[in-house]
Amino acid sequence: MGKKSNPQRRLFLDGNQWCATGIGFRNLALDEAGFGDTQEEAIVQLNEPGPRGVEAFEVGGFCRQCTEWVEEEVQMDGCRDPDCPCQ
């Protein structure tokens, strides 16, 4: 048998999509991963610059009265926008 290579990244099927990860991948909440319909798409997504994980998202919710988006820690029974119809 030949010597086994030591790759720095891994590529595998996850359900019906390809997933590209670093070798130390543990889970999606902690580590970077790229997904795609093809191996190439998954690799491109993994290599795209920018934040990953929670920092890549705006956290909040929708106003219960007018359904406008409001940021995290804003009262959800009303909207902060003084021009909002729900005020």
mmCIF file with all atom_site columns, N, CA and C in Angstrom, residues 7-82:
data_model
loop_
_atom_site.group_PDB
_atom_site.id
_atom_site.type_symbol
_atom_site.label_atom_id
_atom_site.label_alt_id
_atom_site.label_comp_id
_atom_site.label_asym_id
_atom_site.label_entity_id
_atom_site.label_seq_id
_atom_site.pdbx_PDB_ins_code
_atom_site.Cartn_x
_atom_site.Cartn_y
_atom_site.Cartn_z
_atom_site.occupancy
_atom_site.B_iso_or_equiv
_atom_site.pdbx_formal_charge
_atom_site.auth_seq_id
_atom_site.auth_comp_id
_atom_site.auth_asym_id
_atom_site.auth_atom_id
_atom_site.pdbx_PDB_model_num
ATOM 1   N N  . PRO A 1 7  ? -4.461  15.515 3.626  1.00 0.00 ? 7  PRO A N  1
ATOM 2   C CA . PRO A 1 7  ? -5.107  16.698 3.064  1.00 0.00 ? 7  PRO A CA 1
ATOM 3   C C  . PRO A 1 7  ? -5.400  17.742 4.139  1.00 0.00 ? 7  PRO A C  1
ATOM 4   N N  . GLN A 1 8  ? -5.434  18.998 3.729  1.00 0.00 ? 8  GLN A N  1
ATOM 5   C CA . GLN A 1 8  ? -5.775  20.082 4.640  1.00 0.00 ? 8  GLN A CA 1
ATOM 6   C C  . GLN A 1 8  ? -7.263  20.395 4.607  1.00 0.00 ? 8  GLN A C  1
ATOM 7   N N  . ARG A 1 9  ? -7.962  19.860 3.606  1.00 0.00 ? 9  ARG A N  1
ATOM 8   C CA . ARG A 1 9  ? -9.398  20.087 3.468  1.00 0.00 ? 9  ARG A CA 1
ATOM 9   C C  . ARG A 1 9  ? -10.081 18.781 3.081  1.00 0.00 ? 9  ARG A C  1
ATOM 10  N N  . ARG A 1 10 ? -11.388 18.735 3.325  1.00 0.00 ? 10 ARG A N  1
ATOM 11  C CA . ARG A 1 10 ? -12.145 17.531 2.980  1.00 0.00 ? 10 ARG A CA 1
ATOM 12  C C  . ARG A 1 10 ? -13.353 17.903 2.133  1.00 0.00 ? 10 ARG A C  1
ATOM 13  N N  . LEU A 1 11 ? -13.768 16.976 1.287  1.00 0.00 ? 11 LEU A N  1
ATOM 14  C CA . LEU A 1 11 ? -14.899 17.159 0.395  1.00 0.00 ? 11 LEU A CA 1
ATOM 15  C C  . LEU A 1 11 ? -15.740 15.892 0.455  1.00 0.00 ? 11 LEU A C  1
ATOM 16  N N  . PHE A 1 12 ? -17.028 16.032 0.795  1.00 0.00 ? 12 PHE A N  1
ATOM 17  C CA . PHE A 1 12 ? -17.878 14.849 0.942  1.00 0.00 ? 12 PHE A CA 1
ATOM 18  C C  . PHE A 1 12 ? -19.329 15.215 0.669  1.00 0.00 ? 12 PHE A C  1
ATOM 19  N N  . LEU A 1 13 ? -20.138 14.214 0.384  1.00 0.00 ? 13 LEU A N  1
ATOM 20  C CA . LEU A 1 13 ? -21.574 14.410 0.195  1.00 0.00 ? 13 LEU A CA 1
ATOM 21  C C  . LEU A 1 13 ? -22.249 14.486 1.556  1.00 0.00 ? 13 LEU A C  1
ATOM 22  N N  . ASP A 1 14 ? -23.095 15.507 1.723  1.00 0.00 ? 14 ASP A N  1
ATOM 23  C CA . ASP A 1 14 ? -23.900 15.671 2.930  1.00 0.00 ? 14 ASP A CA 1
ATOM 24  C C  . ASP A 1 14 ? -25.342 15.764 2.452  1.00 0.00 ? 14 ASP A C  1
ATOM 25  N N  . GLY A 1 15 ? -26.066 14.681 2.544  1.00 0.00 ? 15 GLY A N  1
ATOM 26  C CA . GLY A 1 15 ? -27.398 14.620 1.942  1.00 0.00 ? 15 GLY A CA 1
ATOM 27  C C  . GLY A 1 15 ? -27.256 14.632 0.436  1.00 0.00 ? 15 GLY A C  1
ATOM 28  N N  . ASN A 1 16 ? -27.868 15.626 -0.217 1.00 0.00 ? 16 ASN A N  1
ATOM 29  C CA . ASN A 1 16 ? -27.769 15.698 -1.678 1.00 0.00 ? 16 ASN A CA 1
ATOM 30  C C  . ASN A 1 16 ? -26.823 16.807 -2.141 1.00 0.00 ? 16 ASN A C  1
ATOM 31  N N  . GLN A 1 17 ? -26.046 17.398 -1.212 1.00 0.00 ? 17 GLN A N  1
ATOM 32  C CA . GLN A 1 17 ? -25.101 18.445 -1.589 1.00 0.00 ? 17 GLN A CA 1
ATOM 33  C C  . GLN A 1 17 ? -23.687 18.070 -1.184 1.00 0.00 ? 17 GLN A C  1
ATOM 34  N N  . TRP A 1 18 ? -22.730 18.633 -1.922 1.00 0.00 ? 18 TRP A N  1
ATOM 35  C CA . TRP A 1 18 ? -21.333 18.477 -1.580 1.00 0.00 ? 18 TRP A CA 1
ATOM 36  C C  . TRP A 1 18 ? -20.981 19.456 -0.479 1.00 0.00 ? 18 TRP A C  1
ATOM 37  N N  . CYS A 1 19 ? -20.136 19.038 0.435  1.00 0.00 ? 19 CYS A N  1
ATOM 38  C CA . CYS A 1 19 ? -19.675 19.877 1.533  1.00 0.00 ? 19 CYS A CA 1
ATOM 39  C C  . CYS A 1 19 ? -18.150 19.910 1.509  1.00 0.00 ? 19 CYS A C  1
ATOM 40  N N  . ALA A 1 20 ? -17.598 21.114 1.566  1.00 0.00 ? 20 ALA A N  1
ATOM 41  C CA . ALA A 1 20 ? -16.144 21.295 1.623  1.00 0.00 ? 20 ALA A CA 1
ATOM 42  C C  . ALA A 1 20 ? -15.809 21.880 2.992  1.00 0.00 ? 20 ALA A C  1
ATOM 43  N N  . THR A 1 21 ? -14.829 21.281 3.694  1.00 0.00 ? 21 THR A N  1
ATOM 44  C CA . THR A 1 21 ? -14.444 21.747 5.028  1.00 0.00 ? 21 THR A CA 1
ATOM 45  C C  . THR A 1 21 ? -12.933 21.700 5.186  1.00 0.00 ? 21 THR A C  1
ATOM 46  N N  . GLY A 1 22 ? -12.477 22.337 6.247  1.00 0.00 ? 22 GLY A N  1
ATOM 47  C CA . GLY A 1 22 ? -11.090 22.180 6.662  1.00 0.00 ? 22 GLY A CA 1
ATOM 48  C C  . GLY A 1 22 ? -10.931 20.845 7.368  1.00 0.00 ? 22 GLY A C  1
ATOM 49  N N  . ILE A 1 23 ? -9.720  20.403 7.549  1.00 0.00 ? 23 ILE A N  1
ATOM 50  C CA . ILE A 1 23 ? -9.447  19.081 8.132  1.00 0.00 ? 23 ILE A CA 1
ATOM 51  C C  . ILE A 1 23 ? -9.908  18.983 9.584  1.00 0.00 ? 23 ILE A C  1
ATOM 52  N N  . GLY A 1 24 ? -9.923  20.094 10.316 1.00 0.00 ? 24 GLY A N  1
ATOM 53  C CA . GLY A 1 24 ? -10.317 20.069 11.723 1.00 0.00 ? 24 GLY A CA 1
ATOM 54  C C  . GLY A 1 24 ? -11.794 20.312 11.944 1.00 0.00 ? 24 GLY A C  1
ATOM 55  N N  . PHE A 1 25 ? -12.604 20.143 10.905 1.00 0.00 ? 25 PHE A N  1
ATOM 56  C CA . PHE A 1 25 ? -14.031 20.426 10.989 1.00 0.00 ? 25 PHE A CA 1
ATOM 57  C C  . PHE A 1 25 ? -14.695 19.609 12.092 1.00 0.00 ? 25 PHE A C  1
ATOM 58  N N  . ARG A 1 26 ? -15.493 20.304 12.937 1.00 0.00 ? 26 ARG A N  1
ATOM 59  C CA . ARG A 1 26 ? -16.250 19.644 14.004 1.00 0.00 ? 26 ARG A CA 1
ATOM 60  C C  . ARG A 1 26 ? -17.747 19.745 13.750 1.00 0.00 ? 26 ARG A C  1
ATOM 61  N N  . ASN A 1 27 ? -18.245 20.973 13.538 1.00 0.00 ? 27 ASN A N  1
ATOM 62  C CA . ASN A 1 27 ? -19.662 21.157 13.218 1.00 0.00 ? 27 ASN A CA 1
ATOM 63  C C  . ASN A 1 27 ? -19.872 22.538 12.613 1.00 0.00 ? 27 ASN A C  1
ATOM 64  N N  . LEU A 1 28 ? -21.047 22.778 12.035 1.00 0.00 ? 28 LEU A N  1
ATOM 65  C CA . LEU A 1 28 ? -21.309 24.026 11.314 1.00 0.00 ? 28 LEU A CA 1
ATOM 66  C C  . LEU A 1 28 ? -21.353 25.249 12.219 1.00 0.00 ? 28 LEU A C  1
ATOM 67  N N  . ALA A 1 29 ? -21.662 25.069 13.486 1.00 0.00 ? 29 ALA A N  1
ATOM 68  C CA . ALA A 1 29 ? -21.697 26.206 14.400 1.00 0.00 ? 29 ALA A CA 1
ATOM 69  C C  . ALA A 1 29 ? -20.293 26.703 14.733 1.00 0.00 ? 29 ALA A C  1
ATOM 70  N N  . LEU A 1 30 ? -19.312 25.830 14.665 1.00 0.00 ? 30 LEU A N  1
ATOM 71  C CA . LEU A 1 30 ? -17.949 26.192 15.071 1.00 0.00 ? 30 LEU A CA 1
ATOM 72  C C  . LEU A 1 30 ? -16.985 26.398 13.915 1.00 0.00 ? 30 LEU A C  1
ATOM 73  N N  . ASP A 1 31 ? -17.211 25.740 12.797 1.00 0.00 ? 31 ASP A N  1
ATOM 74  C CA . ASP A 1 31 ? -16.203 25.710 11.741 1.00 0.00 ? 31 ASP A CA 1
ATOM 75  C C  . ASP A 1 31 ? -16.767 26.123 10.385 1.00 0.00 ? 31 ASP A C  1
ATOM 76  N N  . GLU A 1 32 ? -15.880 26.573 9.525  1.00 0.00 ? 32 GLU A N  1
ATOM 77  C CA . GLU A 1 32 ? -16.255 26.980 8.175  1.00 0.00 ? 32 GLU A CA 1
ATOM 78  C C  . GLU A 1 32 ? -16.570 25.766 7.318  1.00 0.00 ? 32 GLU A C  1
ATOM 79  N N  . ALA A 1 33 ? -17.547 25.947 6.428  1.00 0.00 ? 33 ALA A N  1
ATOM 80  C CA . ALA A 1 33 ? -17.901 24.904 5.471  1.00 0.00 ? 33 ALA A CA 1
ATOM 81  C C  . ALA A 1 33 ? -18.525 25.582 4.262  1.00 0.00 ? 33 ALA A C  1
ATOM 82  N N  . GLY A 1 34 ? -18.417 24.927 3.131  1.00 0.00 ? 34 GLY A N  1
ATOM 83  C CA . GLY A 1 34 ? -19.051 25.403 1.915  1.00 0.00 ? 34 GLY A CA 1
ATOM 84  C C  . GLY A 1 34 ? -19.923 24.304 1.356  1.00 0.00 ? 34 GLY A C  1
ATOM 85  N N  . PHE A 1 35 ? -21.087 24.672 0.819  1.00 0.00 ? 35 PHE A N  1
ATOM 86  C CA . PHE A 1 35 ? -22.009 23.699 0.254  1.00 0.00 ? 35 PHE A CA 1
ATOM 87  C C  . PHE A 1 35 ? -22.319 24.044 -1.189 1.00 0.00 ? 35 PHE A C  1
ATOM 88  N N  . GLY A 1 36 ? -22.599 23.028 -1.986 1.00 0.00 ? 36 GLY A N  1
ATOM 89  C CA . GLY A 1 36 ? -22.966 23.256 -3.376 1.00 0.00 ? 36 GLY A CA 1
ATOM 90  C C  . GLY A 1 36 ? -23.485 21.994 -4.021 1.00 0.00 ? 36 GLY A C  1
ATOM 91  N N  . ASP A 1 37 ? -24.120 22.183 -5.165 1.00 0.00 ? 37 ASP A N  1
ATOM 92  C CA . ASP A 1 37 ? -24.621 21.039 -5.926 1.00 0.00 ? 37 ASP A CA 1
ATOM 93  C C  . ASP A 1 37 ? -23.486 20.256 -6.572 1.00 0.00 ? 37 ASP A C  1
ATOM 94  N N  . THR A 1 38 ? -22.347 20.929 -6.766 1.00 0.00 ? 38 THR A N  1
ATOM 95  C CA . THR A 1 38 ? -21.161 20.262 -7.319 1.00 0.00 ? 38 THR A CA 1
ATOM 96  C C  . THR A 1 38 ? -19.994 20.447 -6.347 1.00 0.00 ? 38 THR A C  1
ATOM 97  N N  . GLN A 1 39 ? -18.967 19.661 -6.542 1.00 0.00 ? 39 GLN A N  1
ATOM 98  C CA . GLN A 1 39 ? -17.762 19.801 -5.716 1.00 0.00 ? 39 GLN A CA 1
ATOM 99  C C  . GLN A 1 39 ? -17.175 21.202 -5.875 1.00 0.00 ? 39 GLN A C  1
ATOM 100 N N  . GLU A 1 40 ? -17.160 21.687 -7.095 1.00 0.00 ? 40 GLU A N  1
ATOM 101 C CA . GLU A 1 40 ? -16.581 23.006 -7.371 1.00 0.00 ? 40 GLU A CA 1
ATOM 102 C C  . GLU A 1 40 ? -17.345 24.115 -6.658 1.00 0.00 ? 40 GLU A C  1
ATOM 103 N N  . GLU A 1 41 ? -18.696 24.046 -6.661 1.00 0.00 ? 41 GLU A N  1
ATOM 104 C CA . GLU A 1 41 ? -19.500 25.053 -5.974 1.00 0.00 ? 41 GLU A CA 1
ATOM 105 C C  . GLU A 1 41 ? -19.223 25.056 -4.476 1.00 0.00 ? 41 GLU A C  1
ATOM 106 N N  . ALA A 1 42 ? -19.084 23.886 -3.882 1.00 0.00 ? 42 ALA A N  1
ATOM 107 C CA . ALA A 1 42 ? -18.797 23.791 -2.451 1.00 0.00 ? 42 ALA A CA 1
ATOM 108 C C  . ALA A 1 42 ? -17.438 24.399 -2.130 1.00 0.00 ? 42 ALA A C  1
ATOM 109 N N  . ILE A 1 43 ? -16.449 24.149 -2.969 1.00 0.00 ? 43 ILE A N  1
ATOM 110 C CA . ILE A 1 43 ? -15.105 24.695 -2.755 1.00 0.00 ? 43 ILE A CA 1
ATOM 111 C C  . ILE A 1 43 ? -15.120 26.208 -2.887 1.00 0.00 ? 43 ILE A C  1
ATOM 112 N N  . VAL A 1 44 ? -15.820 26.734 -3.893 1.00 0.00 ? 44 VAL A N  1
ATOM 113 C CA . VAL A 1 44 ? -15.910 28.186 -4.076 1.00 0.00 ? 44 VAL A CA 1
ATOM 114 C C  . VAL A 1 44 ? -16.557 28.825 -2.859 1.00 0.00 ? 44 VAL A C  1
ATOM 115 N N  . GLN A 1 45 ? -17.655 28.240 -2.375 1.00 0.00 ? 45 GLN A N  1
ATOM 116 C CA . GLN A 1 45 ? -18.332 28.808 -1.220 1.00 0.00 ? 45 GLN A CA 1
ATOM 117 C C  . GLN A 1 45 ? -17.434 28.785 0.016  1.00 0.00 ? 45 GLN A C  1
ATOM 118 N N  . LEU A 1 46 ? -16.703 27.714 0.223  1.00 0.00 ? 46 LEU A N  1
ATOM 119 C CA . LEU A 1 46 ? -15.792 27.638 1.367  1.00 0.00 ? 46 LEU A CA 1
ATOM 120 C C  . LEU A 1 46 ? -14.720 28.708 1.284  1.00 0.00 ? 46 LEU A C  1
ATOM 121 N N  . ASN A 1 47 ? -14.236 28.989 0.084  1.00 0.00 ? 47 ASN A N  1
ATOM 122 C CA . ASN A 1 47 ? -13.136 29.931 -0.083 1.00 0.00 ? 47 ASN A CA 1
ATOM 123 C C  . ASN A 1 47 ? -13.570 31.391 -0.182 1.00 0.00 ? 47 ASN A C  1
ATOM 124 N N  . GLU A 1 48 ? -14.888 31.657 -0.222 1.00 0.00 ? 48 GLU A N  1
ATOM 125 C CA . GLU A 1 48 ? -15.351 33.040 -0.308 1.00 0.00 ? 48 GLU A CA 1
ATOM 126 C C  . GLU A 1 48 ? -14.949 33.792 0.955  1.00 0.00 ? 48 GLU A C  1
ATOM 127 N N  . PRO A 1 49 ? -14.422 35.010 0.778  1.00 0.00 ? 49 PRO A N  1
ATOM 128 C CA . PRO A 1 49 ? -14.052 35.793 1.955  1.00 0.00 ? 49 PRO A CA 1
ATOM 129 C C  . PRO A 1 49 ? -15.295 36.305 2.671  1.00 0.00 ? 49 PRO A C  1
ATOM 130 N N  . GLY A 1 50 ? -15.137 36.650 3.911  1.00 0.00 ? 50 GLY A N  1
ATOM 131 C CA . GLY A 1 50 ? -16.238 37.223 4.677  1.00 0.00 ? 50 GLY A CA 1
ATOM 132 C C  . GLY A 1 50 ? -16.486 36.441 5.942  1.00 0.00 ? 50 GLY A C  1
ATOM 133 N N  . PRO A 1 51 ? -17.299 37.010 6.803  1.00 0.00 ? 51 PRO A N  1
ATOM 134 C CA . PRO A 1 51 ? -17.571 36.347 8.077  1.00 0.00 ? 51 PRO A CA 1
ATOM 135 C C  . PRO A 1 51 ? -18.379 35.072 7.897  1.00 0.00 ? 51 PRO A C  1
ATOM 136 N N  . ARG A 1 52 ? -18.175 34.158 8.801  1.00 0.00 ? 52 ARG A N  1
ATOM 137 C CA . ARG A 1 52 ? -18.915 32.893 8.808  1.00 0.00 ? 52 ARG A CA 1
ATOM 138 C C  . ARG A 1 52 ? -19.617 32.774 10.156 1.00 0.00 ? 52 ARG A C  1
ATOM 139 N N  . GLY A 1 53 ? -20.571 31.915 10.236 1.00 0.00 ? 53 GLY A N  1
ATOM 140 C CA . GLY A 1 53 ? -21.263 31.682 11.489 1.00 0.00 ? 53 GLY A CA 1
ATOM 141 C C  . GLY A 1 53 ? -22.208 32.824 11.838 1.00 0.00 ? 53 GLY A C  1
ATOM 142 N N  . VAL A 1 54 ? -22.498 32.983 13.124 1.00 0.00 ? 54 VAL A N  1
ATOM 143 C CA . VAL A 1 54 ? -23.472 33.952 13.587 1.00 0.00 ? 54 VAL A CA 1
ATOM 144 C C  . VAL A 1 54 ? -23.116 35.372 13.178 1.00 0.00 ? 54 VAL A C  1
ATOM 145 N N  . GLU A 1 55 ? -21.825 35.712 13.157 1.00 0.00 ? 55 GLU A N  1
ATOM 146 C CA . GLU A 1 55 ? -21.430 37.079 12.819 1.00 0.00 ? 55 GLU A CA 1
ATOM 147 C C  . GLU A 1 55 ? -21.797 37.463 11.387 1.00 0.00 ? 55 GLU A C  1
ATOM 148 N N  . ALA A 1 56 ? -22.163 36.524 10.570 1.00 0.00 ? 56 ALA A N  1
ATOM 149 C CA . ALA A 1 56 ? -22.563 36.810 9.196  1.00 0.00 ? 56 ALA A CA 1
ATOM 150 C C  . ALA A 1 56 ? -24.048 37.159 9.087  1.00 0.00 ? 56 ALA A C  1
ATOM 151 N N  . PHE A 1 57 ? -24.760 37.125 10.202 1.00 0.00 ? 57 PHE A N  1
ATOM 152 C CA . PHE A 1 57 ? -26.196 37.344 10.189 1.00 0.00 ? 57 PHE A CA 1
ATOM 153 C C  . PHE A 1 57 ? -26.596 38.529 11.047 1.00 0.00 ? 57 PHE A C  1
ATOM 154 N N  . GLU A 1 58 ? -27.679 39.169 10.657 1.00 0.00 ? 58 GLU A N  1
ATOM 155 C CA . GLU A 1 58 ? -28.287 40.204 11.485 1.00 0.00 ? 58 GLU A CA 1
ATOM 156 C C  . GLU A 1 58 ? -29.313 39.499 12.367 1.00 0.00 ? 58 GLU A C  1
ATOM 157 N N  . VAL A 1 59 ? -29.225 39.699 13.674 1.00 0.00 ? 59 VAL A N  1
ATOM 158 C CA . VAL A 1 59 ? -30.100 39.018 14.614 1.00 0.00 ? 59 VAL A CA 1
ATOM 159 C C  . VAL A 1 59 ? -31.231 39.957 15.006 1.00 0.00 ? 59 VAL A C  1
ATOM 160 N N  . GLY A 1 60 ? -32.422 39.455 14.997 1.00 0.00 ? 60 GLY A N  1
ATOM 161 C CA . GLY A 1 60 ? -33.571 40.258 15.366 1.00 0.00 ? 60 GLY A CA 1
ATOM 162 C C  . GLY A 1 60 ? -34.851 39.476 15.161 1.00 0.00 ? 60 GLY A C  1
ATOM 163 N N  . GLY A 1 61 ? -35.894 40.195 14.809 1.00 0.00 ? 61 GLY A N  1
ATOM 164 C CA . GLY A 1 61 ? -37.181 39.567 14.578 1.00 0.00 ? 61 GLY A CA 1
ATOM 165 C C  . GLY A 1 61 ? -38.107 40.551 13.896 1.00 0.00 ? 61 GLY A C  1
ATOM 166 N N  . PHE A 1 62 ? -39.363 40.189 13.768 1.00 0.00 ? 62 PHE A N  1
ATOM 167 C CA . PHE A 1 62 ? -40.333 41.031 13.094 1.00 0.00 ? 62 PHE A CA 1
ATOM 168 C C  . PHE A 1 62 ? -41.284 41.636 14.107 1.00 0.00 ? 62 PHE A C  1
ATOM 169 N N  . CYS A 1 63 ? -41.605 42.915 13.927 1.00 0.00 ? 63 CYS A N  1
ATOM 170 C CA . CYS A 1 63 ? -42.585 43.607 14.755 1.00 0.00 ? 63 CYS A CA 1
ATOM 171 C C  . CYS A 1 63 ? -43.910 42.865 14.653 1.00 0.00 ? 63 CYS A C  1
ATOM 172 N N  . ARG A 1 64 ? -44.533 42.594 15.782 1.00 0.00 ? 64 ARG A N  1
ATOM 173 C CA . ARG A 1 64 ? -45.799 41.852 15.768 1.00 0.00 ? 64 ARG A CA 1
ATOM 174 C C  . ARG A 1 64 ? -46.948 42.680 15.203 1.00 0.00 ? 64 ARG A C  1
ATOM 175 N N  . GLN A 1 65 ? -46.794 43.998 15.225 1.00 0.00 ? 65 GLN A N  1
ATOM 176 C CA . GLN A 1 65 ? -47.885 44.844 14.757 1.00 0.00 ? 65 GLN A CA 1
ATOM 177 C C  . GLN A 1 65 ? -47.797 45.129 13.259 1.00 0.00 ? 65 GLN A C  1
ATOM 178 N N  . CYS A 1 66 ? -46.589 45.452 12.773 1.00 0.00 ? 66 CYS A N  1
ATOM 179 C CA . CYS A 1 66 ? -46.489 45.857 11.360 1.00 0.00 ? 66 CYS A CA 1
ATOM 180 C C  . CYS A 1 66 ? -45.629 44.915 10.524 1.00 0.00 ? 66 CYS A C  1
ATOM 181 N N  . THR A 1 67 ? -45.031 43.916 11.137 1.00 0.00 ? 67 THR A N  1
ATOM 182 C CA . THR A 1 67 ? -44.162 42.917 10.508 1.00 0.00 ? 67 THR A CA 1
ATOM 183 C C  . THR A 1 67 ? -42.870 43.499 9.943  1.00 0.00 ? 67 THR A C  1
ATOM 184 N N  . GLU A 1 68 ? -42.472 44.722 10.344 1.00 0.00 ? 68 GLU A N  1
ATOM 185 C CA . GLU A 1 68 ? -41.173 45.265 9.952  1.00 0.00 ? 68 GLU A CA 1
ATOM 186 C C  . GLU A 1 68 ? -40.081 44.587 10.766 1.00 0.00 ? 68 GLU A C  1
ATOM 187 N N  . TRP A 1 69 ? -38.902 44.435 10.163 1.00 0.00 ? 69 TRP A N  1
ATOM 188 C CA . TRP A 1 69 ? -37.757 43.830 10.837 1.00 0.00 ? 69 TRP A CA 1
ATOM 189 C C  . TRP A 1 69 ? -37.232 44.778 11.910 1.00 0.00 ? 69 TRP A C  1
ATOM 190 N N  . VAL A 1 70 ? -36.987 44.266 13.112 1.00 0.00 ? 70 VAL A N  1
ATOM 191 C CA . VAL A 1 70 ? -36.367 45.037 14.189 1.00 0.00 ? 70 VAL A CA 1
ATOM 192 C C  . VAL A 1 70 ? -35.178 44.257 14.720 1.00 0.00 ? 70 VAL A C  1
ATOM 193 N N  . GLU A 1 71 ? -34.148 44.975 15.124 1.00 0.00 ? 71 GLU A N  1
ATOM 194 C CA . GLU A 1 71 ? -32.917 44.348 15.599 1.00 0.00 ? 71 GLU A CA 1
ATOM 195 C C  . GLU A 1 71 ? -33.123 43.660 16.943 1.00 0.00 ? 71 GLU A C  1
ATOM 196 N N  . GLU A 1 72 ? -32.157 42.823 17.291 1.00 0.00 ? 72 GLU A N  1
ATOM 197 C CA . GLU A 1 72 ? -32.173 42.105 18.558 1.00 0.00 ? 72 GLU A CA 1
ATOM 198 C C  . GLU A 1 72 ? -32.282 43.083 19.717 1.00 0.00 ? 72 GLU A C  1
ATOM 199 N N  . GLU A 1 73 ? -32.921 42.672 20.779 1.00 0.00 ? 73 GLU A N  1
ATOM 200 C CA . GLU A 1 73 ? -33.085 43.437 22.015 1.00 0.00 ? 73 GLU A CA 1
ATOM 201 C C  . GLU A 1 73 ? -34.009 44.644 21.869 1.00 0.00 ? 73 GLU A C  1
ATOM 202 N N  . VAL A 1 74 ? -34.831 44.659 20.834 1.00 0.00 ? 74 VAL A N  1
ATOM 203 C CA . VAL A 1 74 ? -35.843 45.688 20.668 1.00 0.00 ? 74 VAL A CA 1
ATOM 204 C C  . VAL A 1 74 ? -37.169 45.063 21.071 1.00 0.00 ? 74 VAL A C  1
ATOM 205 N N  . GLN A 1 75 ? -37.999 45.828 21.762 1.00 0.00 ? 75 GLN A N  1
ATOM 206 C CA . GLN A 1 75 ? -39.301 45.319 22.178 1.00 0.00 ? 75 GLN A CA 1
ATOM 207 C C  . GLN A 1 75 ? -40.046 44.752 20.979 1.00 0.00 ? 75 GLN A C  1
ATOM 208 N N  . MET A 1 76 ? -40.455 43.517 21.018 1.00 0.00 ? 76 MET A N  1
ATOM 209 C CA . MET A 1 76 ? -41.070 42.874 19.867 1.00 0.00 ? 76 MET A CA 1
ATOM 210 C C  . MET A 1 76 ? -42.566 43.159 19.737 1.00 0.00 ? 76 MET A C  1
ATOM 211 N N  . ASP A 1 77 ? -43.189 43.833 20.725 1.00 0.00 ? 77 ASP A N  1
ATOM 212 C CA . ASP A 1 77 ? -44.613 44.153 20.610 1.00 0.00 ? 77 ASP A CA 1
ATOM 213 C C  . ASP A 1 77 ? -44.841 45.452 19.863 1.00 0.00 ? 77 ASP A C  1
ATOM 214 N N  . GLY A 1 78 ? -43.797 46.113 19.462 1.00 0.00 ? 78 GLY A N  1
ATOM 215 C CA . GLY A 1 78 ? -43.924 47.361 18.735 1.00 0.00 ? 78 GLY A CA 1
ATOM 216 C C  . GLY A 1 78 ? -42.653 47.633 17.969 1.00 0.00 ? 78 GLY A C  1
ATOM 217 N N  . CYS A 1 79 ? -42.682 48.641 17.157 1.00 0.00 ? 79 CYS A N  1
ATOM 218 C CA . CYS A 1 79 ? -41.560 48.963 16.294 1.00 0.00 ? 79 CYS A CA 1
ATOM 219 C C  . CYS A 1 79 ? -40.867 50.223 16.797 1.00 0.00 ? 79 CYS A C  1
ATOM 220 N N  . ARG A 1 80 ? -39.570 50.346 16.588 1.00 0.00 ? 80 ARG A N  1
ATOM 221 C CA . ARG A 1 80 ? -38.813 51.533 17.018 1.00 0.00 ? 80 ARG A CA 1
ATOM 222 C C  . ARG A 1 80 ? -38.985 52.710 16.070 1.00 0.00 ? 80 ARG A C  1
ATOM 223 N N  . ASP A 1 81 ? -39.356 52.461 14.857 1.00 0.00 ? 81 ASP A N  1
ATOM 224 C CA . ASP A 1 81 ? -39.435 53.510 13.844 1.00 0.00 ? 81 ASP A CA 1
ATOM 225 C C  . ASP A 1 81 ? -40.616 54.431 14.138 1.00 0.00 ? 81 ASP A C  1
ATOM 226 N N  . PRO A 1 82 ? -40.355 55.743 14.396 1.00 0.00 ? 82 PRO A N  1
ATOM 227 C CA . PRO A 1 82 ? -41.470 56.652 14.706 1.00 0.00 ? 82 PRO A CA 1
ATOM 228 C C  . PRO A 1 82 ? -42.427 56.827 13.529 1.00 0.00 ? 82 PRO A C  1
#
